[in-house]
PDB file of C-alpha atoms in Angstrom:
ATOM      1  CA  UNK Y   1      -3.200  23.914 -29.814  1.00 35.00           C
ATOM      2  CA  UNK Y   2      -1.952  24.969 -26.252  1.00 38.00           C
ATOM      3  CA  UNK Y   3       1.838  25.395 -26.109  1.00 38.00           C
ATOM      4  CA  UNK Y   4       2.462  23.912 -22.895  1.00 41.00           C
ATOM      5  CA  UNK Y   5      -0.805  21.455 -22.921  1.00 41.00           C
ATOM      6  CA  UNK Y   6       0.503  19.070 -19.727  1.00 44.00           C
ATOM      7  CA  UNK Y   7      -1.626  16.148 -18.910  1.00 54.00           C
ATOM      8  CA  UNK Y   8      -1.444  14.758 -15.849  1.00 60.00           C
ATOM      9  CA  UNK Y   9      -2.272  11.014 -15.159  1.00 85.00           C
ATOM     10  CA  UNK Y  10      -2.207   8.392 -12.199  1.00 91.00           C
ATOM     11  CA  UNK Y  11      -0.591   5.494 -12.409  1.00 94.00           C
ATOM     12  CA  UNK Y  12      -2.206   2.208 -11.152  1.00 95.00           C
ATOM     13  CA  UNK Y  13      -1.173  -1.020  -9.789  1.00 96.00           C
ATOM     14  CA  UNK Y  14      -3.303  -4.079  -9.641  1.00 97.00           C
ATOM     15  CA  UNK Y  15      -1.673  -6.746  -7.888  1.00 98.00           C
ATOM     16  CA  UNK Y  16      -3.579 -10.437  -7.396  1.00 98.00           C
ATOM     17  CA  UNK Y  17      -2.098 -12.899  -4.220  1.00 97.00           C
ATOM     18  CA  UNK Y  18      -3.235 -15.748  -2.479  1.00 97.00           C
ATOM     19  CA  UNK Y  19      -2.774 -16.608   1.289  1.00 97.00           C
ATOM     20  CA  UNK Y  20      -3.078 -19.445   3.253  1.00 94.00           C
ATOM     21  CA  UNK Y  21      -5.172 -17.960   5.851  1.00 95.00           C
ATOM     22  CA  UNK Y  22      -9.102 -16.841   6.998  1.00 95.00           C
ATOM     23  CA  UNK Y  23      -9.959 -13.711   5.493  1.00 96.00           C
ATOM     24  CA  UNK Y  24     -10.598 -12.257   9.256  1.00 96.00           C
ATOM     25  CA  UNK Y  25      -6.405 -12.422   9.833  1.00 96.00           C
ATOM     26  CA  UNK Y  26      -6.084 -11.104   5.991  1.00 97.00           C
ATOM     27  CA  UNK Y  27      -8.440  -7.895   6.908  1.00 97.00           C
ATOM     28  CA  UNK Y  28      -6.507  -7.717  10.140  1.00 96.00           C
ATOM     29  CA  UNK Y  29      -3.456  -7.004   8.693  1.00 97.00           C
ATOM     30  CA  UNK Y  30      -4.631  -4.051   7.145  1.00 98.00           C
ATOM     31  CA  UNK Y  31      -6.382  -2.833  10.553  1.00 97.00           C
ATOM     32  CA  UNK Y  32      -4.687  -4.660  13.560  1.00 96.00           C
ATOM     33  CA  UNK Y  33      -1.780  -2.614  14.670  1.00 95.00           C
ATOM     34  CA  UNK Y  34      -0.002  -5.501  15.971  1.00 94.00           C
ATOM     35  CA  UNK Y  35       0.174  -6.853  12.625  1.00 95.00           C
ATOM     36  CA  UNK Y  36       0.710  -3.559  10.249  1.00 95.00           C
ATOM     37  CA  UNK Y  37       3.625  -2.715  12.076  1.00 95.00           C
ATOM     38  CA  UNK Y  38       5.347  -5.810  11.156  1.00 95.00           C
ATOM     39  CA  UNK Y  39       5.212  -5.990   7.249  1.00 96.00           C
ATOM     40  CA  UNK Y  40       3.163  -1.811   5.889  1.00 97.00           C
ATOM     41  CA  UNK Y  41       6.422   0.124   5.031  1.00 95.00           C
ATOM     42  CA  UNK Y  42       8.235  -0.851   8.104  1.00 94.00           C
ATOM     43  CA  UNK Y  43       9.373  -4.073  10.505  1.00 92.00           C
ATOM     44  CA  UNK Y  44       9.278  -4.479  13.777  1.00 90.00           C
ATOM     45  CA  UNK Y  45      13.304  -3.926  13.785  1.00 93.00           C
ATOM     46  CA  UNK Y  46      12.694  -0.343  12.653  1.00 95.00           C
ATOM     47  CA  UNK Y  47       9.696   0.832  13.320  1.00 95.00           C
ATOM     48  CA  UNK Y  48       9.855   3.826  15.810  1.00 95.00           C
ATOM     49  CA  UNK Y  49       6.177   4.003  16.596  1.00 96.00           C
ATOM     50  CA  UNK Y  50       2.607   3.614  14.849  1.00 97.00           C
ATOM     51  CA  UNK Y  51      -0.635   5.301  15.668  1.00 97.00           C
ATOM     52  CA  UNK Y  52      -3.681   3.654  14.311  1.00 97.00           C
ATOM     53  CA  UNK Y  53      -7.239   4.051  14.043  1.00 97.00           C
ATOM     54  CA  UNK Y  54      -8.904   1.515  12.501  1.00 96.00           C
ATOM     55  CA  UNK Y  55     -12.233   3.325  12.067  1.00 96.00           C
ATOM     56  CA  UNK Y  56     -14.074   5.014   9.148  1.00 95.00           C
ATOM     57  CA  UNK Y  57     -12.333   8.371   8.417  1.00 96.00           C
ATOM     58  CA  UNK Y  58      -9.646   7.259  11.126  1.00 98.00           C
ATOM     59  CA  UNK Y  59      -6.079   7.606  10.685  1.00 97.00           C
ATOM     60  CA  UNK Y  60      -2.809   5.993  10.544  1.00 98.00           C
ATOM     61  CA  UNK Y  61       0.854   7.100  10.869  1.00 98.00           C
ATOM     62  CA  UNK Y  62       4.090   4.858  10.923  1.00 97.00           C
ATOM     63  CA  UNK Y  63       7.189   6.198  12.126  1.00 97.00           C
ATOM     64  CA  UNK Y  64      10.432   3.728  10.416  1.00 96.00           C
ATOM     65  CA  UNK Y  65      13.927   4.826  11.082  1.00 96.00           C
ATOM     66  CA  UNK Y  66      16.666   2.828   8.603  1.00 93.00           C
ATOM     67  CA  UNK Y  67      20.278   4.338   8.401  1.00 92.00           C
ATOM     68  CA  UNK Y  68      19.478   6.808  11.101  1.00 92.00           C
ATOM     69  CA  UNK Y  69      17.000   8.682   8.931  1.00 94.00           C
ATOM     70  CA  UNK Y  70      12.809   8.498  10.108  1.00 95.00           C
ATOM     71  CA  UNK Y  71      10.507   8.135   7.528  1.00 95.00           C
ATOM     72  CA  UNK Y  72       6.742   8.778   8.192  1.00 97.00           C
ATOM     73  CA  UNK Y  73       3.794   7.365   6.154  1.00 97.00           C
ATOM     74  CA  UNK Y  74       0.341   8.148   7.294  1.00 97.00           C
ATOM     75  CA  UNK Y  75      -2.888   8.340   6.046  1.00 98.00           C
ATOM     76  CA  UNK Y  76      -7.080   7.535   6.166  1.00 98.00           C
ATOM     77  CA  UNK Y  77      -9.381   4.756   6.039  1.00 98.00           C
ATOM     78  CA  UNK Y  78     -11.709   5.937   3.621  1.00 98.00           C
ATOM     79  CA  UNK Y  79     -13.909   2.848   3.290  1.00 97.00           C
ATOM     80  CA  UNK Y  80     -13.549  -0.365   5.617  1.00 98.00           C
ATOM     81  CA  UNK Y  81     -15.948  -3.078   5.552  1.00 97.00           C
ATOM     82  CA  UNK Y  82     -14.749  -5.673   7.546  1.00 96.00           C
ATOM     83  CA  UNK Y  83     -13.022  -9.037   6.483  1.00 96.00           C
ATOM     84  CA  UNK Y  84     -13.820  -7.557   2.822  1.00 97.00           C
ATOM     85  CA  UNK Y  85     -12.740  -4.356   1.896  1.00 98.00           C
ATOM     86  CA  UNK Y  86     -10.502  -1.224   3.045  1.00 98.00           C
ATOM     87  CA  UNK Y  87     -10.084   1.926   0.887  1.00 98.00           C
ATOM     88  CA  UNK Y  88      -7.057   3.660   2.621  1.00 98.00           C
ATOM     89  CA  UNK Y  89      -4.804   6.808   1.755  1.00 98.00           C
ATOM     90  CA  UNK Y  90      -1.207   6.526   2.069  1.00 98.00           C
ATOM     91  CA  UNK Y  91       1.315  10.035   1.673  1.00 96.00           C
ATOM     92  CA  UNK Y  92       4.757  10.361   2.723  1.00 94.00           C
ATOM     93  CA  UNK Y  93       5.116  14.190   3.686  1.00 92.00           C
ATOM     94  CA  UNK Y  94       8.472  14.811   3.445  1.00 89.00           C
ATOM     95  CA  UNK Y  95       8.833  13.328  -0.338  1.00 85.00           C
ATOM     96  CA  UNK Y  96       5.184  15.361  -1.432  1.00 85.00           C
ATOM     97  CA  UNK Y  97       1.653  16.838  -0.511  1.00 87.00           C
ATOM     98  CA  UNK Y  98      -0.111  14.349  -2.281  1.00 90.00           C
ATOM     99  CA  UNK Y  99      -1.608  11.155  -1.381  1.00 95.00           C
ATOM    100  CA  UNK Y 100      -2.375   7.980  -3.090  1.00 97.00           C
ATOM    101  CA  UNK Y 101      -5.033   4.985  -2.747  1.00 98.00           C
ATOM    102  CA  UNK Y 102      -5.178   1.942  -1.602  1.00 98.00           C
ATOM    103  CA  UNK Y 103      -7.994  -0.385  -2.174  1.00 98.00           C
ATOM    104  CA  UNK Y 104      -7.721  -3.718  -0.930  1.00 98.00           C
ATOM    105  CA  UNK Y 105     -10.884  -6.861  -1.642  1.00 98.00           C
ATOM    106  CA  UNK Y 106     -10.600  -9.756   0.455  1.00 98.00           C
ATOM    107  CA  UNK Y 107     -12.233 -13.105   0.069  1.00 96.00           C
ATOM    108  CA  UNK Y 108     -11.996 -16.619   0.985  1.00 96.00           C
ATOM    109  CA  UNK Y 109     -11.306 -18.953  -2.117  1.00 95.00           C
ATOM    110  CA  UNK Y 110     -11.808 -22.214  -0.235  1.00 95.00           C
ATOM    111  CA  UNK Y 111     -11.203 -22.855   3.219  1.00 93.00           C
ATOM    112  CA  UNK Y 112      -8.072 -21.666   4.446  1.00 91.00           C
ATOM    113  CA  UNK Y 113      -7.368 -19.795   1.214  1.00 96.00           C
ATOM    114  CA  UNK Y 114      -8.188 -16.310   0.928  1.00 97.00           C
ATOM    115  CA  UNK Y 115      -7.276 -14.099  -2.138  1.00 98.00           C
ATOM    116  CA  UNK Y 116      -6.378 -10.194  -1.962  1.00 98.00           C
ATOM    117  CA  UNK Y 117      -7.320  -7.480  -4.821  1.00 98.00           C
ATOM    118  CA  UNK Y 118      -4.412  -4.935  -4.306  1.00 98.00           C
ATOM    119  CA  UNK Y 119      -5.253  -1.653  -6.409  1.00 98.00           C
ATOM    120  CA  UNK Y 120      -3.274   1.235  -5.590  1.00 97.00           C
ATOM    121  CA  UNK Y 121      -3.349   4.940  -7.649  1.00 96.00           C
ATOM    122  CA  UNK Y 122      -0.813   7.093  -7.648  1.00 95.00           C
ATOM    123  CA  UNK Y 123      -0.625  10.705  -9.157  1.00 91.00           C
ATOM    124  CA  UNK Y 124       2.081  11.588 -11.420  1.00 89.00           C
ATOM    125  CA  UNK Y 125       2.668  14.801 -12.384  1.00 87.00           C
ATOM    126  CA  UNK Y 126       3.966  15.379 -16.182  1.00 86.00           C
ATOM    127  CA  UNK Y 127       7.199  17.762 -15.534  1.00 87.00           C
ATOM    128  CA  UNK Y 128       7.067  20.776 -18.434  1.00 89.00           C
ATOM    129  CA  UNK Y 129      10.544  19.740 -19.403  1.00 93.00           C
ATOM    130  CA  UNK Y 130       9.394  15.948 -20.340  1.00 92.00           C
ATOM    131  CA  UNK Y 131       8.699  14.745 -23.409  1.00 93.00           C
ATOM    132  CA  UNK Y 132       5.663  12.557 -23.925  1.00 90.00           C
ATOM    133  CA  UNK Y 133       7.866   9.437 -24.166  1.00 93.00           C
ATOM    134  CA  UNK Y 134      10.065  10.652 -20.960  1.00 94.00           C
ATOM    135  CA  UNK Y 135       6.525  10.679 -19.415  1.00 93.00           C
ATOM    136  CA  UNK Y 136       5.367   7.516 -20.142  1.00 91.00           C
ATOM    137  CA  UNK Y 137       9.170   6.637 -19.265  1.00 93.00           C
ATOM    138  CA  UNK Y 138       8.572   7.784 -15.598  1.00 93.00           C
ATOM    139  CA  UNK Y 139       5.218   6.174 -15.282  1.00 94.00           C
ATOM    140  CA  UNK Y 140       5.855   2.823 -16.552  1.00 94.00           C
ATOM    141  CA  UNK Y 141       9.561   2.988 -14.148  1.00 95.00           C
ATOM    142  CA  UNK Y 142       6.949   4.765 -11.095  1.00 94.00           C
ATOM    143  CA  UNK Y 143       4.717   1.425 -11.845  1.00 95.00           C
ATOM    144  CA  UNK Y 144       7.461  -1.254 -12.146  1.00 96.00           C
ATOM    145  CA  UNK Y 145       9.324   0.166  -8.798  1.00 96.00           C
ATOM    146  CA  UNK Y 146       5.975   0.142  -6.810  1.00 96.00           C
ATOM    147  CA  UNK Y 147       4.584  -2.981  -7.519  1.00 97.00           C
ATOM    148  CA  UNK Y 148       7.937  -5.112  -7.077  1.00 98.00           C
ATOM    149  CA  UNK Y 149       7.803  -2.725  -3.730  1.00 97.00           C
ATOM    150  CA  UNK Y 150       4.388  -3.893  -2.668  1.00 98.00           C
ATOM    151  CA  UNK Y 151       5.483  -7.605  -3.860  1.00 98.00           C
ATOM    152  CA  UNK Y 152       8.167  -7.648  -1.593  1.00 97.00           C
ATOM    153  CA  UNK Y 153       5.873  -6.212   1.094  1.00 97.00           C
ATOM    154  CA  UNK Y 154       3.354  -8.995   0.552  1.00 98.00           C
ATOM    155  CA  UNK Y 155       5.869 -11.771   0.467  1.00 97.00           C
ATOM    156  CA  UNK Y 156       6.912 -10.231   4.351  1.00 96.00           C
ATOM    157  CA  UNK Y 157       2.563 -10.529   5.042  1.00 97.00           C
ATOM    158  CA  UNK Y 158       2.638 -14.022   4.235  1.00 96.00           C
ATOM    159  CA  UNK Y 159       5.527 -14.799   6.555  1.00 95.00           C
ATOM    160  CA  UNK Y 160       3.919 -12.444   9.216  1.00 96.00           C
ATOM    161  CA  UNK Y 161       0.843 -14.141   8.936  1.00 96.00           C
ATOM    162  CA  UNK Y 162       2.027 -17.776   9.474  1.00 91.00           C
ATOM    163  CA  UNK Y 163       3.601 -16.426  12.510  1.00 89.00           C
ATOM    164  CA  UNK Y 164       0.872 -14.479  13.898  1.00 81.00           C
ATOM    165  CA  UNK Y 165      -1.454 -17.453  13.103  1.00 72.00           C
ATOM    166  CA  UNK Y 166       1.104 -20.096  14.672  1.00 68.00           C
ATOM    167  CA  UNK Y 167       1.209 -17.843  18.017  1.00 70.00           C
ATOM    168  CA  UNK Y 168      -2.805 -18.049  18.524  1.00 58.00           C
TER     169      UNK Y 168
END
C-alpha cells in the first residue's frame, strides 16, 4: 500500500434547462459574440473586451473588470456543430494552468422550446494534507458552488435571450 497514494478526480456538473426560444439563438449564445458577452462570466456593464472565434479549434477570451480587479477567462472550441452541439474549454489563468470542459446539446422540444444539456468537468486535485472525507468535502462544495454559478448564469441567458429576440 503506497503511503501517499493521492487520487485525483474531476468533478462534473450536469445541468438540464428549457428556453423559450429556436435552437439557432440558443447555439448563438454560445458562438455569437454579441450575445456571450452579455450573460458567459461577464455583463455588458463589466466586460472590458472579448475576442472570439467561433470556429473549430478557435478561441475565446473575456476580459471582466468588477471592483477594479480584471478577470480573464478564455479558452477553445473543441467540437461545434451548429444549432446542436459545442464542446468548449474554459481556464482562468491567474487562479490555475488547468482547464475545464464544457459540453453543451441543444435541441428543439416543440416549437419555440428548445432544451440545453449543460455538462461541464472540472479537475480537482486531492491536496496531500486532505483526508479522504476533506476531499470529497471540497468536491461536493467545488460542485454545489459551480452549478448554482452556472444557474445564475443561465437565468441571465434567458433574460438576454428575450431581449435579443425582442430587438430582431
Amino acid at each position: 500500500m503506497a503511503k501517499y497514494n493521492v487520487e485525483n478526480e474531476n468533478v462534473e456538473v450536469r445541468l438540464e434547462r428549457l428556453f423559450k426560444v429556436e435552437p439557432e439563438l440558443l447555439y448563438q449564445a454560445w458562438t455569437d459574440e454579441r450575445i456571450l458577452k452579455q450573460w458567459f462570466m461577464t455583463t455588458e456593464r463589466t466586460n472590458k473586451s472579448i475576442q472570439i472565434t467561433p470556429e473549430q479549434n478557435g478561441s475565446y477570451k473575456i476580459v471582466d473588470v468588477r471592483k477594479g480587479k480584471e478577470n480573464i477567462v478564455q479558452g477553445s472550441y473543441v467540437t461545434l456543430t451548429p444549432y446542436e452541439y459545442v464542446v468548449m474549454t474554459i481556464g482562468m489563468p491567474e487562479l490555475s494552468d488547468s482547464e475545464d470542459t464544457i459540453e453543451v446539446e441543444v435541441f428543439e422540444r416543440e416549437s419555440g422550446i428548445t432544451q440545453m444539456i449543460f455538462n461541464y468537468t472540472a479537475f480537482v486535485p486531492r491536496e496531500r494534507r486532505l483526508t479522504t472525507l476533506e476531499y470529497k468535502q471540497k468536491k461536493k462544495e467545488y460542485h454545489d458552488s459551480t452549478a448554482h454559478g452556472f444557474e445564475m448564469m443561465f437565468d441571465q441567458l434567458q433574460h438576454v435571450l428575450e431581449t435579443f429576440e425582442a430587438d430582431l
